[in-house]
Every structure is written in structure tokens, then in C-alpha cells.
PDB file of C-alpha atoms in Angstrom:
ATOM      1  CA  MET A   1      -2.022   4.647   1.478  1.00  0.00           C
ATOM      2  CA  HIS A   2      -0.198   1.807   3.267  1.00  0.00           C
ATOM      3  CA  ARG A   3       2.465   0.977   0.593  1.00  0.00           C
ATOM      4  CA  ASP A   4       3.618  -2.274   2.251  1.00  0.00           C
ATOM      5  CA  LEU A   5       0.684  -4.692   2.469  1.00  0.00           C
ATOM      6  CA  LYS A   6       1.912  -8.257   2.945  1.00  0.00           C
ATOM      7  CA  PRO A   7       0.953 -11.230   5.153  1.00  0.00           C
ATOM      8  CA  ASP A   8       3.263 -10.102   7.986  1.00  0.00           C
ATOM      9  CA  ASN A   9       1.374  -6.788   8.186  1.00  0.00           C
ATOM     10  CA  ILE A  10      -2.129  -8.284   8.340  1.00  0.00           C
ATOM     11  CA  LEU A  11      -3.047  -9.544  11.804  1.00  0.00           C
ATOM     12  CA  VAL A  12      -6.007 -11.600  13.010  1.00  0.00           C
ATOM     13  CA  ALA A  13      -7.607 -10.054  16.100  1.00  0.00           C
ATOM     14  CA  PRO A  14      -9.140 -12.181  18.883  1.00  0.00           C
ATOM     15  CA  ASN A  15     -12.612 -11.509  17.409  1.00  0.00           C
ATOM     16  CA  ASP A  16     -11.393 -12.924  14.035  1.00  0.00           C
ATOM     17  CA  CYS A  17     -11.337  -9.478  12.397  1.00  0.00           C
ATOM     18  CA  LEU A  18      -8.336  -8.528  10.285  1.00  0.00           C
ATOM     19  CA  GLU A  19      -6.173  -5.589  11.337  1.00  0.00           C
ATOM     20  CA  ILE A  20      -3.455  -3.882   9.324  1.00  0.00           C
ATOM     21  CA  SER A  21      -0.163  -3.063  11.052  1.00  0.00           C
ATOM     22  CA  ASP A  22       3.205  -1.431  10.262  1.00  0.00           C
ATOM     23  CA  PHE A  23       2.435   1.990   8.877  1.00  0.00           C
ATOM     24  CA  GLY A  24       6.107   2.960   8.516  1.00  0.00           C
ATOM     25  CA  LEU A  25       5.847   3.468   4.732  1.00  0.00           C
ATOM     26  CA  SER A  26       2.299   4.817   4.676  1.00  0.00           C
ATOM     27  CA  ALA A  27       1.457   8.141   3.081  1.00  0.00           C
ATOM     28  CA  ARG A  28      -1.354  10.540   3.923  1.00  0.00           C
ATOM     29  CA  VAL A  29      -3.664  11.757   1.165  1.00  0.00           C
ATOM     30  CA  PRO A  30      -3.681  15.576   1.178  1.00  0.00           C
ATOM     31  CA  LYS A  31      -6.894  17.232   2.396  1.00  0.00           C
ATOM     32  CA  GLY A  32      -9.312  18.023  -0.408  1.00  0.00           C
ATOM     33  CA  VAL A  33      -7.813  15.481  -2.820  1.00  0.00           C
ATOM     34  CA  SER A  34      -9.797  12.471  -4.027  1.00  0.00           C
ATOM     35  CA  ILE A  35      -8.147   9.242  -2.822  1.00  0.00           C
ATOM     36  CA  ALA A  36      -9.057   7.599  -6.139  1.00  0.00           C
ATOM     37  CA  ARG A  37      -7.064  10.210  -8.072  1.00  0.00           C
ATOM     38  CA  TRP A  38      -4.171  10.831  -5.706  1.00  0.00           C
ATOM     39  CA  ARG A  39      -0.761   9.591  -6.843  1.00  0.00           C
ATOM     40  CA  ILE A  40       2.637   9.609  -5.231  1.00  0.00           C
ATOM     41  CA  THR A  41       5.861   9.771  -7.206  1.00  0.00           C
ATOM     42  CA  LYS A  42       8.881   8.569  -5.248  1.00  0.00           C
ATOM     43  CA  GLU A  43      11.452   5.809  -5.234  1.00  0.00           C
ATOM     44  CA  SER A  44      10.154   2.264  -4.949  1.00  0.00           C
ATOM     45  CA  ALA A  45       8.808   1.206  -1.553  1.00  0.00           C
ATOM     46  CA  GLY A  46       7.396  -1.898   0.064  1.00  0.00           C
ATOM     47  CA  SER A  47       8.247  -5.591  -0.069  1.00  0.00           C
ATOM     48  CA  PRO A  48       9.190  -6.693  -3.614  1.00  0.00           C
ATOM     49  CA  GLY A  49       7.110  -9.888  -3.551  1.00  0.00           C
ATOM     50  CA  TYR A  50       3.925  -7.915  -2.836  1.00  0.00           C
ATOM     51  CA  CYS A  51       4.452  -4.670  -4.773  1.00  0.00           C
ATOM     52  CA  ALA A  52       2.555  -3.494  -7.822  1.00  0.00           C
ATOM     53  CA  PRO A  53       4.760  -3.285 -10.945  1.00  0.00           C
ATOM     54  CA  GLU A  54       4.781   0.517 -10.920  1.00  0.00           C
ATOM     55  CA  MET A  55       6.188   0.481  -7.371  1.00  0.00           C
ATOM     56  CA  ILE A  56       8.991  -1.943  -8.229  1.00  0.00           C
ATOM     57  CA  SER A  57      10.145  -0.075 -11.314  1.00  0.00           C
ATOM     58  CA  GLY A  58      10.068   3.284  -9.554  1.00  0.00           C
ATOM     59  CA  SER A  59       9.385   4.797 -12.960  1.00  0.00           C
ATOM     60  CA  GLY A  60       5.802   5.885 -12.465  1.00  0.00           C
ATOM     61  CA  SER A  61       3.433   7.258  -9.929  1.00  0.00           C
ATOM     62  CA  TYR A  62       1.345   4.988  -7.777  1.00  0.00           C
ATOM     63  CA  GLY A  63      -1.747   5.335  -5.648  1.00  0.00           C
ATOM     64  CA  ILE A  64      -4.462   3.428  -3.830  1.00  0.00           C
ATOM     65  CA  LYS A  65      -4.698   0.931  -6.710  1.00  0.00           C
ATOM     66  CA  SER A  66      -1.188  -0.224  -5.813  1.00  0.00           C
ATOM     67  CA  ASP A  67      -2.407  -1.207  -2.322  1.00  0.00           C
ATOM     68  CA  ILE A  68      -5.335  -3.090  -3.901  1.00  0.00           C
ATOM     69  CA  PHE A  69      -2.853  -4.968  -6.115  1.00  0.00           C
ATOM     70  CA  SER A  70      -0.788  -5.926  -3.040  1.00  0.00           C
ATOM     71  CA  LEU A  71      -3.895  -7.048  -1.164  1.00  0.00           C
ATOM     72  CA  GLY A  72      -4.817  -9.260  -4.125  1.00  0.00           C
ATOM     73  CA  LEU A  73      -1.410 -10.947  -3.913  1.00  0.00           C
ATOM     74  CA  VAL A  74      -1.919 -11.656  -0.213  1.00  0.00           C
TER      75      VAL A  74
END
């Protein structure tokens, strides 16, 4: 899980493919756990303008769907 998708972290390669950068806040899904069901419960992370609501509030757990939300905002 990246946890900080925003325009500054999405680069255009010379072959016009998109590449994701800045994995400083990323989290690894534990082995044997389904990525669709994995959740992380920690303080809020990421850039406020591109975070899913559950990441901003810090009150709930968040997972891969939070990255999809951020990508939709980009």
C-alpha cells in the first residue's frame, strides 16, 4: 500500500508509461493475507488533499481502497 498517492508522486517515463515514486509511507501486506482484506490502523498519513476520509480522521482502519480513492482524486 502506497499511502501517499498524489500528482508529485506519479511520474511520466520517457516511454509515456506512468511510474509511482516516493514509497516513504508505504506499508507491506503481510505474507498470506489477502490485499483486498488487509487493513492498517495507525495515525493519519499522506497528503491531506489526496487522502481518503478514513485516513484524514485517523479514526478507522484503511487499506488498498484508500489508495484507489487517492488515485481517483489525481
